[in-house]
């Protein structure tokens, strides 16, 4: 069985084009809060490291430099409550989207295998399962798959895109226990982990799958993927990594070596700098916190309600009147104000009443959005 044909699969963002055109026609310009692409400059500490490594005449290693893998291990201990991660069990990836999309195939899953992913989710978990010919199963309820031996991979995403929901350690531990019982791999996409807005997570941090309180100190069967796109405004660098079970990582490495799936050497050097400097991450978090506050006040002031959104880069938003809750009506009303947001329908059938509002616009654009919402938002 080869890879499935996804060429006919619609790319959901294309369906937003008419709303984007309407929003762009606003006399004071569009406020684009749809795709969460960072708008702030990549920090100097990262750019300097990239520039200093620009003589890259030799091939980089697929496994990543020892300096990079040690920086990831030290970062897990310092920032994620995960001591003692084996640097050999770390592998850089070309951003995390490719890893999310390819993981079921790299694990050699196929027809008859089930890939569990969150009910309201980043679409690439579903795409990756389909590419491998496996069957995606969208559920947040462990009981719906516990004991099923066709389940081979379970994705969790905390903090969630799009809902901003954070899974606590007890929930993650239940996922791990149920997956270990059936021999399934658990993969945790934690790319928004540094962006917590509410207690207890601002104090305790967002729990990682590899936290001993979650996994009992063993990384068997577990993988975490993390990205520097958001925490360090490095989306253009394509800088991420996967880490966890040493045997699984060795297996992924073996295949990726054959395929040439290598992070460029200057980017690896930039990743070391980013992972070793917590100050720029804290500064970026403060910037997003301020934008978030402005947008929360503006959206709620306009009669909208924000659900979850405890962490991450988005506000998961709907009309107060659930009956008015067709996401396309909200998208349309906001587009009339020149504000572009993501329809919740992109993220699964439970998202159809919500829109996803990204925090990734400049301060000026965020204040402009707030001004445009100050008169309320008619949703007729
Ligand atoms: C949940 C989630 N996973 C993965 C990614 C991919 O990020 P990147 O490929 O930039 O590392 C994103 C990007 O928005 C995301 O929201």
Tab-separated table of N, CA, C and O and ligand atoms in Angstrom, residues 95-97 100 122 125 157 161 189 191-192 227 229-230 235 238-240 314, ligand 1:
chain	number	residue	atom	x	y	z
A	95	UNK	N	10.061	22.190	10.685
A	95	UNK	CA	8.780	22.625	11.247
A	95	UNK	C	8.076	21.396	11.789
A	95	UNK	O	8.545	20.251	11.580
A	96	UNK	N	6.972	21.604	12.495
A	96	UNK	CA	6.304	20.410	13.039
A	96	UNK	C	5.185	19.909	12.143
A	96	UNK	O	4.751	18.776	12.261
A	97	UNK	N	4.734	20.732	11.188
A	97	UNK	CA	3.606	20.290	10.361
A	97	UNK	C	3.960	19.036	9.557
A	97	UNK	O	3.154	18.115	9.441
A	100	UNK	N	3.763	16.058	11.828
A	100	UNK	CA	2.362	15.714	12.123
A	100	UNK	C	1.749	15.001	10.919
A	100	UNK	O	1.088	13.964	11.054
A	122	UNK	N	-6.622	20.805	14.813
A	122	UNK	CA	-5.727	21.128	13.695
A	122	UNK	C	-5.914	20.028	12.641
A	122	UNK	O	-5.790	18.834	12.949
A	125	UNK	N	-3.740	16.313	11.618
A	125	UNK	CA	-3.789	14.960	12.220
A	125	UNK	C	-4.627	14.044	11.326
A	125	UNK	O	-4.271	12.898	11.075
A	157	UNK	N	-3.235	17.298	21.750
A	157	UNK	CA	-2.741	18.633	21.406
A	157	UNK	C	-3.132	19.575	22.540
A	157	UNK	O	-4.279	19.944	22.668
A	161	UNK	N	-4.931	23.906	19.442
A	161	UNK	CA	-5.369	24.730	18.322
A	161	UNK	C	-6.606	23.998	17.783
A	161	UNK	O	-6.473	22.836	17.384
A	189	UNK	N	1.304	17.051	20.632
A	189	UNK	CA	1.707	18.259	19.916
A	189	UNK	C	1.587	19.419	20.904
A	189	UNK	O	0.484	19.814	21.286
A	191	UNK	N	3.004	22.653	20.756
A	191	UNK	CA	3.692	23.830	20.211
A	191	UNK	C	3.271	25.156	20.845
A	191	UNK	O	3.945	26.162	20.639
A	192	UNK	N	2.170	25.163	21.619
A	192	UNK	CA	1.760	26.418	22.286
A	192	UNK	C	2.067	26.392	23.782
A	192	UNK	O	1.533	27.203	24.546
A	227	UNK	N	7.524	23.129	18.452
A	227	UNK	CA	7.909	24.013	17.357
A	227	UNK	C	8.411	25.346	17.902
A	227	UNK	O	7.891	25.848	18.905
A	229	UNK	N	8.221	27.954	15.927
A	229	UNK	CA	7.526	28.935	15.083
A	229	UNK	C	6.880	30.032	15.911
A	229	UNK	O	6.976	31.211	15.586
A	230	UNK	N	6.196	29.659	16.977
A	230	UNK	CA	5.378	30.611	17.719
A	230	UNK	C	6.160	31.243	18.864
A	230	UNK	O	6.177	32.464	19.000
A	235	UNK	N	8.624	31.019	12.365
A	235	UNK	CA	7.846	30.172	11.451
A	235	UNK	C	8.550	30.020	10.094
A	235	UNK	O	8.498	28.958	9.480
A	238	UNK	N	11.316	27.163	9.743
A	238	UNK	CA	10.894	25.754	9.782
A	238	UNK	C	11.750	24.998	10.814
A	238	UNK	O	12.603	24.177	10.468
A	239	UNK	N	11.527	25.296	12.063
A	239	UNK	CA	12.376	24.807	13.148
A	239	UNK	C	11.525	24.144	14.223
A	239	UNK	O	10.762	24.826	14.914
A	240	UNK	N	11.666	22.826	14.339
A	240	UNK	CA	10.887	22.088	15.327
A	240	UNK	C	11.639	20.811	15.667
A	240	UNK	O	12.713	20.543	15.116
A	314	UNK	N	-4.889	31.693	20.195
A	314	UNK	CA	-6.195	31.942	19.594
A	314	UNK	C	-7.259	32.167	20.659
A	314	UNK	O	-7.149	31.676	21.784
B	1	LIG	C1	-1.409	22.415	16.644
B	1	LIG	C2	-0.363	22.750	15.639
B	1	LIG	N1	0.567	21.837	15.342
B	1	LIG	C3	1.523	22.093	14.449
B	1	LIG	C4	1.592	23.302	13.788
B	1	LIG	C5	2.668	23.505	12.763
B	1	LIG	O1	3.592	24.434	13.137
B	1	LIG	P1	4.998	24.522	12.415
B	1	LIG	O2	4.961	23.663	11.204
B	1	LIG	O3	5.188	25.952	12.103
B	1	LIG	O4	6.013	24.014	13.397
B	1	LIG	C6	0.648	24.278	14.062
B	1	LIG	C7	0.694	25.570	13.344
B	1	LIG	O5	-0.123	26.400	13.420
B	1	LIG	C8	-0.354	23.993	15.011
B	1	LIG	O6	-1.300	24.890	15.308
